[in-house]
Amino acid sequence: MSAWKRQARADKPTVPPPVTNNIPKTAEDLNLRSQSAFPSLAASVEKISISDNGSEKSTARSFSLRPSVRPVLRSAVPETHNLNPIVRPDNFGQVGQPIQIYTNHFKLNVDSEAKVNHYDIDIGMIGRDKKLRLARKDERWETLQRLAKRENFPVIWYDEGKNIYTKANLAHFTKPLQITFKMNNEDKTFQLTINNLVRQEKMRDIFDFIQKKITTRPHDPMRIIETLFKQRSRNDMVCVKNQFYDKSQRLDDLGDGRGMANGFYQALCLTQCGPTLNINLTFTCFYMPLNFVEFASKYLRKDIRDGMKDYEIDGLKKIVKNLLVETNHTGRDIRYRIRGFGLSPAKIKFTRNTGENTNGDQVEVGEEVSVADFFAEKYHRLKYPNLPCIDGMSGGNKKANWLPMEMCKVVEWERCLKPLDSVQRALVTKKSVIKPVDRYARIMQIVDKRSFATDPYLKELDIKVETGEMLKVNARILPPPEVKYRQDAVERVQFGKWTIRKQFFTTKDIKTWAICYFAPDRPNEGVIGVLKEFQVRLPQLLGRYGIRLLSNPVQKSNPANPQGIKEVLIEAQRNRWELTIVVLNNTKEEVYDYVKQLGNQRLGVITQCVSFQALERNCGKLDMYVQNLSQKINAKLGCINGVVNLKSALSRPQNDDLFMFMGADLTHTTSSTDRPSIAAVVGSRDATGSLYAARKSSLMYITLTQNGYNFSNRSGLCEQFPKAGRCSVEIIKELDTIATELLHVFQQQSGGRLPTKIVFYRDGVDDGAFQKVLDNEVKQLKAACKTVFGAKAQPKICFIVVKKRHNTRFFVYDGRETKNVEAGTVIDSMITHPSQFDFYLNSHAAIMGTSRPALYHVLHDEIGFTSDEIQQLTYYLCHTDARCSKAVSIPAPVHYAHLAAKQSRSFDYEDNRDPSEEFVENTEEISMEDIRTKLMVLDPKIQNDMWFV
């Protein structure tokens, strides 16, 4: 743990390595298959000697040979179906300028009468010890391809797991099939068993869903078609779910043993105009196929050949845990999952296996030998005997395999999910930001290279892809709102942005403030000159917008370490500085995190961080830079920048309507399933733009104020994690409590009035979790309203899921070039859901690259919005973000929730967890009762401020 985190928070309990799932040790472990029409594996392996512990035969049991290197996360949220997503209320929206645009979808023609048989299979490898084990993914694929050719199979397609599909009947393949071939420099024997026919799928279900004859999405027929499209790409591409990466490409080195690959995404969509194939460019990170010593040196950015310090080993372990490495010093390629690190080869000793016991098992007898001596004697002397050994896990063998680092190589095309640092993110962004004209051209090149017309697999279902051009769809450009500033000054939005020519709607005077400089080194003359220019110009430029700095600033310069920062911020607290400008020069992200944690949680100091590099670049043109800075400062001070009349988006606004807007985000880490999720909820507090009183509670208040609405995150930031084990939690468990507090705050700030209508935007929902979120979170909102409103008329609720992570893109061709669609472009027909209420909205103007529209899915609506009303209301809310004078990509409430969740990752939470509880792999069912929450508490002096903008 770094000095920053040691200073900021107490050490958390260490997370032990997951308990490995049991995998079949013998062929007999696979014998029993319920209701299978085929004979068991026993017939083909009857000569294999089976022993479990060296003395007794193992009991036959049912087992599925599924890949299980990493435990599958189970959901703690029960499957329910209490509410149905609403259908579209009308024949699409009408407001706006009609246009036609292109989208990266291609129409599919599929034989609607085709029927496909789905078979359950097992593929295992018979090892040297005659025991059957789980075959690896590449081994399973190669086994099936070779057996299909040898046995003259009909056309089959394989999902690389437990399933194969074919139009033919495979009932005559009643016995397990074995085949031996050379793989990884070794002759290996594999076995295929076709267990049973699972079901027969009908392609007609796809068209019945599109034609609204059935309401349940036909996931199995869709999976069959997507698997069919993957088959021809499998041999020369790396497939990661629906992403494909050419194996022949060279990774773009990110400098720490990881590299970026470019590929494409491909998925089947069921839309109003029929089935389509969505194709987009995609980028992801893989580990570089390096010798492990070189890899570790790159990651740690130092030459480790002379040894490693303990903290370096601990840091490396977090990154490489479960990473796949291979050795070939034995003449065979053997793969291991990294479990951790041990002592150096010279210090680790083991007893040679030199004999057998009465049961025929090898036992440890004889002399002790070190790993270093063993390799020197049997292979060659190690070059780096001072480096720690890798603890490698092979298959289901839990016994440690001590591997010298230099004998290991990172397996090629191992995907990396660990987070990148800021420099790497900038590099990835630079390489992945692609102009619309280039994206369009590259997608069309991919489509052409795929040669769908000659794909023999697609002919099985008579699939034809219309590849002449991208699908052309109807769209509309919505009119933007007006933004009001002080003295009724109105700014008009053009191309997604506007100019602030008047003072902010509300502001306050600052009596005491400071500029604090933190850097590894003392400031030189050049730095001092930039800081002086900034100090002189800042009060003048802030004054333009109505923020008056009534005194000269306190000036501080300290080292960028925990003690130096803490010393300055404690002084800020003691002397009650109303605003602290923090200038950071050449510092790491953890410095910023520490400033925010200390200021927001510990001391209650309003801080505005500024990059010295940004100041230096903008030194002669501070006007625009300070305008952006001033909007954040004004919001943090509890004031309002500009106001948008949101009711003007409605066709029939009512004077007594009192709207409350809420936004929620549930963020999950991508780097580890052990880490908890962070839930954040914000809500508007009134429609007047008035200031707010601070509230103190064991739960958290966060008050957000902007554009005529006051957003509050009352008890709205918490971590969620299971009491034991690991699981997925798709819903916000404490939403009813959070919503209750938000409603109380709204009531207090609105003269005792409560909202008549609540519009709730929910981010962070995967496609498969829509029903769970609908059933649970709408119910929780209603429960909160019942608690607060009592016998009064209940508010009407509209619940909308916001989806940013999708692969649909739009393009406009003006006769000369392909460009981005304009801000305000809405698409609600042709490629949207066949019956439910959804739409795409590109609310912002992309500065660079191809704009990504947000997809909105209205799951529940008691208000009765028309398509035009909800589309315009959503678009208007995208103009109410406090951080800038331009439309953002999603509505402000849900953007605020995302910012709050993101920034709070480094904060401390109330520890409601039993100290005796640890993350362990739990094989029992986990329910919502097992999910624990930890609530974040801010300093009372700052908990009502927009600390995260």
XYZ file of C-alpha atoms in Angstrom, residues 40-581:
542
model
C -21.708 -43.080 -20.371
C -18.004 -42.518 -20.764
C -17.269 -45.729 -18.861
C -17.349 -47.850 -21.993
C -14.436 -46.003 -23.539
C -12.286 -45.709 -20.432
C -12.952 -49.033 -18.721
C -9.251 -49.901 -18.816
C -8.246 -46.720 -17.029
C -7.257 -47.249 -13.405
C -9.284 -44.976 -11.182
C -8.318 -44.103 -7.646
C -9.222 -41.094 -5.608
C -6.978 -41.181 -2.548
C -4.802 -44.142 -3.357
C -6.960 -46.795 -1.700
C -10.621 -46.581 -2.647
C -12.481 -46.142 -5.898
C -14.022 -42.735 -6.358
C -17.777 -42.485 -6.377
C -19.191 -41.680 -9.792
C -20.964 -38.356 -9.914
C -22.495 -35.974 -12.399
C -20.150 -33.284 -13.657
C -20.203 -30.752 -16.446
C -16.913 -30.016 -18.168
C -17.318 -26.280 -18.274
C -14.338 -23.945 -18.305
C -13.966 -22.951 -14.675
C -10.559 -21.375 -14.213
C -12.216 -18.219 -12.940
C -15.354 -18.702 -10.851
C -18.562 -17.601 -12.499
C -20.256 -14.762 -10.671
C -23.745 -15.564 -9.523
C -26.413 -12.951 -9.062
C -27.713 -12.199 -5.589
C -30.847 -10.653 -7.104
C -33.652 -13.199 -7.593
C -35.245 -13.655 -10.992
C -38.685 -12.031 -11.041
C -41.154 -10.722 -13.567
C -43.493 -8.435 -11.670
C -43.563 -5.520 -14.130
C -43.410 -5.422 -17.904
C -41.419 -2.783 -19.790
C -43.896 -0.421 -21.383
C -44.611 -0.359 -25.120
C -44.103 2.674 -27.292
C -47.028 5.072 -26.618
C -47.374 6.459 -30.145
C -46.120 6.245 -33.712
C -42.736 7.786 -32.922
C -41.787 11.415 -32.339
C -42.580 14.216 -34.761
C -40.741 17.269 -33.387
C -37.564 18.373 -35.159
C -36.071 18.562 -38.612
C -36.362 15.193 -40.428
C -33.138 13.830 -41.946
C -31.730 10.529 -43.135
C -28.468 9.181 -41.736
C -26.388 6.009 -41.885
C -25.814 3.595 -39.021
C -23.286 0.765 -38.658
C -25.945 -1.925 -38.989
C -26.339 -4.263 -41.951
C -29.618 -6.004 -42.739
C -29.711 -9.783 -42.481
C -31.868 -12.193 -44.381
C -32.337 -15.482 -42.527
C -34.304 -18.614 -43.392
C -37.242 -18.113 -41.054
C -38.290 -21.762 -41.299
C -34.908 -23.216 -40.338
C -34.655 -25.434 -37.268
C -31.393 -26.046 -35.433
C -30.555 -28.843 -32.992
C -28.717 -27.826 -29.831
C -26.508 -30.533 -28.284
C -24.737 -30.598 -24.942
C -21.150 -31.897 -25.172
C -18.035 -32.513 -23.090
C -14.465 -32.293 -24.359
C -11.699 -33.500 -22.060
C -8.048 -34.489 -22.260
C -6.723 -37.851 -21.091
C -3.426 -37.142 -19.392
C -0.348 -39.231 -18.886
C -1.841 -40.571 -15.679
C -4.874 -41.767 -17.665
C -7.072 -39.282 -15.849
C -9.539 -37.146 -17.735
C -9.344 -33.411 -17.148
C -10.847 -30.282 -18.539
C -9.396 -29.355 -21.927
C -8.408 -25.765 -22.558
C -10.376 -23.523 -24.885
C -7.951 -23.849 -27.806
C -7.673 -27.590 -27.220
C -11.432 -28.018 -27.301
C -11.702 -26.081 -30.541
C -8.925 -28.045 -32.248
C -10.313 -31.372 -31.006
C -13.746 -30.706 -32.409
C -12.405 -29.527 -35.770
C -10.232 -32.624 -36.193
C -12.930 -35.047 -35.074
C -15.530 -33.417 -37.311
C -13.227 -33.924 -40.287
C -12.247 -37.481 -39.354
C -15.780 -38.640 -38.590
C -17.291 -36.785 -41.523
C -19.641 -34.768 -39.308
C -22.407 -32.732 -40.901
C -21.914 -28.960 -40.671
C -21.733 -28.058 -36.982
C -20.846 -24.864 -35.173
C -19.363 -24.658 -31.703
C -19.547 -22.031 -28.951
C -16.176 -23.118 -27.443
C -17.888 -24.237 -24.267
C -20.527 -26.921 -23.821
C -22.693 -26.455 -26.886
C -22.708 -27.405 -30.540
C -25.403 -26.618 -33.087
C -26.393 -28.325 -36.323
C -29.379 -28.788 -38.575
C -28.577 -32.513 -38.725
C -29.419 -35.311 -36.295
C -26.412 -36.577 -34.315
C -28.241 -39.409 -32.564
C -25.989 -42.026 -34.167
C -22.910 -40.605 -32.402
C -23.652 -42.608 -29.276
C -20.138 -43.298 -28.025
C -17.364 -41.003 -26.895
C -14.832 -40.243 -29.608
C -11.108 -40.055 -28.949
C -8.355 -38.549 -31.042
C -4.607 -38.075 -30.553
C -2.632 -35.261 -32.146
C 0.363 -33.063 -31.425
C -0.372 -29.844 -29.586
C 2.085 -27.601 -27.751
C 4.979 -29.890 -28.780
C 3.345 -32.943 -27.227
C 1.114 -35.794 -28.385
C -2.163 -35.478 -26.500
C -5.339 -37.553 -26.466
C -8.701 -35.809 -26.287
C -12.198 -37.115 -25.942
C -15.523 -35.778 -27.188
C -18.818 -36.926 -25.731
C -22.135 -35.797 -27.175
C -24.311 -35.970 -24.089
C -27.820 -35.232 -25.235
C -30.083 -33.125 -27.411
C -30.968 -30.066 -25.339
C -33.698 -28.751 -27.609
C -34.542 -27.822 -31.161
C -34.523 -24.085 -31.792
C -36.713 -22.415 -34.404
C -35.560 -19.355 -36.302
C -39.240 -18.429 -36.601
C -39.037 -17.171 -32.987
C -36.801 -14.295 -34.135
C -39.372 -13.050 -36.613
C -42.271 -13.597 -34.218
C -40.469 -11.313 -31.745
C -39.862 -8.632 -34.386
C -43.500 -8.857 -35.502
C -44.653 -8.515 -31.851
C -46.237 -11.971 -31.746
C -44.125 -12.872 -28.712
C -42.656 -10.563 -26.070
C -39.729 -12.649 -24.778
C -36.482 -11.983 -26.609
C -35.368 -15.250 -28.308
C -31.888 -15.411 -26.779
C -31.117 -18.980 -27.857
C -31.836 -18.507 -31.584
C -29.832 -15.264 -31.453
C -26.912 -17.072 -29.811
C -27.039 -19.733 -32.508
C -26.703 -17.147 -35.270
C -23.951 -15.199 -33.501
C -22.023 -18.445 -32.940
C -22.432 -19.254 -36.633
C -20.848 -15.922 -37.596
C -17.816 -16.649 -35.377
C -16.813 -19.977 -36.879
C -14.728 -18.895 -39.838
C -12.940 -16.196 -37.805
C -11.860 -18.542 -35.024
C -8.702 -19.913 -36.637
C -6.945 -16.623 -37.366
C -8.525 -14.336 -34.783
C -8.758 -13.984 -31.036
C -12.418 -13.998 -30.028
C -13.404 -12.164 -26.837
C -17.164 -12.596 -26.602
C -18.366 -10.580 -29.613
C -14.993 -8.929 -30.262
C -12.447 -10.163 -32.795
C -8.722 -9.374 -32.993
C -6.417 -10.434 -35.811
C -3.607 -12.602 -34.436
C -1.156 -11.323 -37.036
C -1.195 -7.735 -35.765
C 1.490 -6.225 -33.571
C 0.319 -4.788 -30.265
C 0.825 -1.082 -29.600
C 3.160 -1.076 -26.603
C 1.732 0.789 -23.600
C 5.067 0.721 -21.800
C 4.350 -1.621 -18.890
C 4.147 -5.055 -20.459
C 0.706 -4.444 -21.881
C -0.252 -3.601 -25.427
C -3.345 -2.406 -27.259
C -4.932 -4.337 -30.113
C -7.513 -3.092 -32.579
C -10.285 -5.284 -33.843
C -13.993 -5.241 -34.489
C -17.230 -5.927 -32.662
C -19.977 -7.976 -34.280
C -23.414 -8.763 -32.858
C -26.933 -9.624 -33.965
C -29.659 -7.067 -33.225
C -33.404 -7.513 -33.514
C -34.885 -4.218 -34.646
C -38.068 -2.826 -36.109
C -36.731 -3.292 -39.623
C -35.698 -6.897 -38.971
C -32.505 -8.653 -37.851
C -29.343 -6.615 -38.387
C -25.628 -7.198 -37.925
C -24.002 -4.447 -35.854
C -20.286 -3.999 -36.653
C -18.009 -1.484 -34.984
C -14.324 -0.887 -34.348
C -13.062 -1.942 -30.949
C -9.862 -1.728 -28.943
C -8.672 -3.628 -25.926
C -5.505 -4.401 -23.988
C -3.567 -7.665 -23.912
C -0.436 -8.682 -22.065
C 2.655 -8.666 -24.256
C 4.048 -12.194 -24.878
C 7.312 -11.539 -23.042
C 9.636 -13.505 -20.846
C 8.318 -12.882 -17.349
C 11.508 -11.139 -16.180
C 11.196 -8.671 -19.054
C 7.477 -8.273 -18.404
C 7.996 -7.534 -14.695
C 10.779 -5.057 -15.511
C 8.500 -3.228 -17.934
C 5.620 -3.117 -15.471
C 7.767 -1.883 -12.566
C 9.732 0.361 -14.943
C 13.065 -0.819 -13.529
C 15.564 -3.602 -14.129
C 14.644 -6.327 -11.646
C 17.391 -8.798 -12.525
C 19.292 -8.083 -9.306
C 16.243 -8.571 -7.117
C 12.909 -7.083 -6.042
C 11.711 -5.304 -2.935
C 8.706 -6.594 -0.991
C 6.432 -3.728 -2.006
C 7.331 -4.319 -5.666
C 6.417 -7.985 -5.343
C 3.099 -7.072 -3.692
C 2.274 -4.556 -6.405
C 3.167 -6.981 -9.173
C 1.062 -9.725 -7.617
C -2.067 -7.576 -7.788
C -1.582 -7.138 -11.509
C -0.600 -10.680 -12.517
C -2.762 -12.781 -10.218
C -4.470 -15.413 -12.421
C -2.315 -14.423 -15.402
C -1.537 -17.363 -17.687
C 2.151 -18.144 -18.224
C 3.831 -21.045 -19.977
C 7.090 -22.957 -19.675
C 8.864 -25.101 -22.259
C 12.111 -26.125 -20.542
C 10.802 -29.707 -20.371
C 10.291 -29.839 -24.130
C 6.554 -29.470 -23.618
C 4.503 -26.279 -23.387
C 2.914 -26.318 -19.939
C 0.618 -23.525 -18.819
C 0.062 -22.218 -15.303
C -2.120 -19.608 -13.652
C -0.121 -17.328 -11.374
C -1.326 -17.652 -7.807
C 1.382 -15.542 -6.217
C 5.106 -15.392 -5.530
C 7.412 -17.213 -3.130
C 11.023 -17.067 -2.055
C 13.960 -17.172 -4.428
C 14.873 -20.490 -6.151
C 17.841 -20.915 -3.844
C 15.667 -20.699 -0.718
C 12.792 -22.940 -1.799
C 13.531 -26.616 -1.237
C 11.526 -29.718 -1.969
C 11.903 -33.449 -1.535
C 12.441 -35.443 -4.695
C 9.685 -37.882 -5.610
C 11.781 -41.038 -5.653
C 9.379 -43.799 -4.662
C 5.832 -45.129 -4.479
C 3.704 -46.236 -1.569
C 1.684 -49.457 -1.384
C -1.106 -47.859 -3.397
C 1.188 -46.979 -6.254
C 1.262 -43.250 -5.521
C 4.480 -41.259 -5.621
C 5.534 -40.073 -2.189
C 8.118 -37.584 -1.016
C 11.134 -39.551 0.100
C 14.824 -39.014 -0.305
C 16.984 -35.943 -0.340
C 16.004 -32.302 -0.203
C 17.016 -30.100 -3.123
C 16.554 -26.412 -3.867
C 14.740 -25.231 -6.966
C 17.955 -23.528 -8.154
C 20.030 -26.697 -7.749
C 17.339 -28.798 -9.399
C 17.309 -26.610 -12.517
C 21.124 -26.442 -12.609
C 21.310 -30.215 -12.439
C 18.515 -31.085 -14.847
C 18.369 -28.121 -17.248
C 20.789 -25.237 -16.845
C 21.999 -22.830 -14.217
C 19.576 -19.972 -13.539
C 20.664 -16.482 -14.569
C 18.597 -14.671 -11.926
C 18.503 -16.862 -8.810
C 17.643 -13.885 -6.571
C 14.232 -13.281 -8.131
C 11.211 -14.796 -6.375
C 9.653 -17.949 -7.766
C 6.220 -17.900 -9.330
C 3.590 -19.999 -7.571
C 1.868 -21.532 -10.580
C -1.381 -23.462 -10.553
C -1.942 -26.036 -13.286
C -5.428 -27.440 -13.828
C -7.098 -28.429 -10.578
C -3.841 -29.249 -8.809
C -3.700 -26.984 -5.758
C -0.147 -27.986 -4.927
C 2.398 -25.237 -5.468
C 4.513 -25.387 -8.602
C 7.561 -23.220 -7.920
C 8.705 -21.754 -11.237
C 11.749 -19.494 -11.667
C 10.644 -16.258 -13.322
C 13.132 -16.577 -16.154
C 11.655 -19.942 -17.193
C 8.185 -18.461 -17.711
C 6.690 -16.564 -20.603
C 3.422 -14.642 -20.651
C 0.982 -16.518 -22.867
C 0.120 -14.699 -26.056
C -3.245 -12.929 -26.323
C -4.037 -12.958 -22.628
C -6.572 -10.183 -22.154
C -5.831 -7.545 -19.527
C -8.640 -6.047 -17.437
C -6.468 -4.180 -14.946
C -6.860 -0.374 -14.916
C -4.494 1.858 -16.878
C -2.749 4.933 -15.523
C -3.441 8.437 -16.856
C -0.573 8.372 -19.375
C -1.724 5.037 -20.782
C -5.344 6.178 -20.938
C -4.251 9.215 -22.922
C -2.311 6.985 -25.315
C -5.251 4.611 -25.749
C -7.604 7.535 -26.305
C -5.304 9.008 -28.943
C -5.137 5.717 -30.846
C -8.822 4.869 -30.502
C -10.291 8.273 -31.377
C -11.218 7.904 -35.036
C -12.823 10.463 -37.312
C -16.241 9.471 -38.646
C -15.007 9.321 -42.242
C -12.240 6.904 -41.221
C -14.500 4.823 -38.976
C -17.040 4.458 -41.764
C -14.341 3.392 -44.240
C -12.714 0.913 -41.855
C -16.030 -0.710 -40.966
C -16.828 -1.151 -44.642
C -13.363 -2.671 -45.158
C -14.058 -5.161 -42.365
C -17.402 -6.086 -43.914
C -15.760 -6.596 -47.293
C -12.937 -8.691 -45.828
C -15.400 -10.919 -43.968
C -16.788 -12.172 -47.338
C -20.126 -13.179 -45.875
C -21.407 -14.273 -49.293
C -18.863 -17.121 -49.459
C -19.049 -18.232 -45.825
C -20.083 -21.918 -45.876
C -21.448 -21.746 -42.337
C -23.871 -18.928 -43.167
C -25.275 -20.993 -46.021
C -26.580 -23.485 -43.475
C -29.287 -21.003 -42.460
C -29.385 -19.287 -45.838
C -28.079 -16.097 -44.223
C -27.381 -13.185 -46.546
C -25.895 -9.901 -45.357
C -26.678 -6.719 -47.283
C -23.160 -5.301 -47.410
C -23.506 -2.749 -50.206
C -23.765 0.109 -47.718
C -24.656 0.780 -44.115
C -28.314 0.846 -43.190
C -29.979 4.200 -43.841
C -32.417 5.286 -41.104
C -34.779 8.162 -40.400
C -33.775 10.718 -37.762
C -34.748 14.169 -36.511
C -32.754 17.125 -35.170
C -34.443 18.489 -32.048
C -34.468 22.241 -31.358
C -32.215 23.155 -28.401
C -33.423 24.988 -25.280
C -32.486 28.499 -24.222
C -30.215 29.099 -21.223
C -31.048 32.032 -18.935
C -28.471 33.989 -16.919
C -28.670 36.979 -14.577
C -31.052 39.841 -15.432
C -33.030 37.558 -17.772
C -30.153 37.407 -20.256
C -30.804 34.523 -22.667
C -28.112 32.622 -24.538
C -29.069 30.596 -27.616
C -27.513 27.189 -28.164
C -25.826 26.608 -31.509
C -24.193 23.328 -32.492
C -24.423 22.058 -28.924
C -22.739 24.998 -27.171
C -23.346 28.606 -26.178
C -21.433 31.678 -25.031
C -21.690 33.081 -21.510
C -21.827 36.844 -21.983
C -23.520 37.790 -18.695
C -23.049 36.975 -15.054
C -24.132 33.655 -13.590
C -27.710 33.311 -12.379
C -26.615 33.402 -8.713
C -23.151 33.950 -7.202
C -21.526 34.811 -3.882
C -18.589 36.912 -2.706
C -15.407 35.228 -1.452
C -13.718 36.921 1.494
C -10.830 34.508 2.138
C -9.199 32.289 -0.419
C -5.817 30.736 -1.243
C -3.631 29.462 -4.060
C -1.637 26.407 -2.982
C 1.110 24.886 -5.118
C 2.134 21.233 -4.709
C 4.987 19.642 -6.651
C 7.886 17.237 -6.078
C 10.375 20.139 -6.403
C 10.485 23.738 -5.245
C 9.082 26.215 -7.813
C 11.632 27.865 -10.096
C 11.384 31.328 -11.640
C 9.355 30.077 -14.597
C 6.812 28.420 -12.331
C 6.602 31.470 -10.095
C 5.936 33.662 -13.141
C 3.041 31.486 -14.317
C 1.530 31.373 -10.818
C 1.801 35.152 -10.469
C 0.054 35.719 -13.796
C -2.712 33.325 -12.730
C -3.076 35.057 -9.346
C -3.484 38.476 -10.980
C -5.891 37.426 -13.732
C -8.128 35.028 -11.783
C -10.053 37.669 -9.715
C -10.588 39.787 -12.858
C -11.927 36.896 -14.910
C -14.106 35.451 -12.139
C -15.559 38.913 -11.619
C -16.939 38.862 -15.162
C -19.326 36.118 -14.085
C -20.281 37.691 -10.764
C -17.873 35.828 -8.453
C -16.054 38.515 -6.463
C -12.779 37.751 -4.649
C -12.644 40.429 -1.963
C -9.070 39.905 -0.767
C -5.651 38.897 -1.954
C -5.034 35.149 -1.797
C -3.044 33.310 0.815
C -0.110 31.760 -1.055
C 1.365 28.379 -0.143
C 3.979 26.126 -1.707
C 4.589 22.682 -0.233
C 6.008 19.324 -1.327
C 3.482 16.997 -2.959
C 3.510 14.461 -0.152
C 0.864 13.543 2.442
C 2.415 15.659 5.198
C 2.849 18.722 2.979
C -0.710 18.588 1.691
C -2.231 17.867 5.078
C -0.370 20.781 6.667
C -1.825 23.268 4.146
C -5.397 21.936 4.207
C -5.489 21.892 8.010
C -4.522 25.576 7.889
C -7.342 26.120 5.385
C -9.781 24.522 7.808
C -8.462 26.437 10.814
C -8.585 29.810 9.042
C -11.861 29.066 7.251
C -10.711 29.673 3.708
C -13.849 29.749 1.585
C -12.036 28.599 -1.561
C -8.715 26.803 -1.963
C -7.190 26.697 -5.453
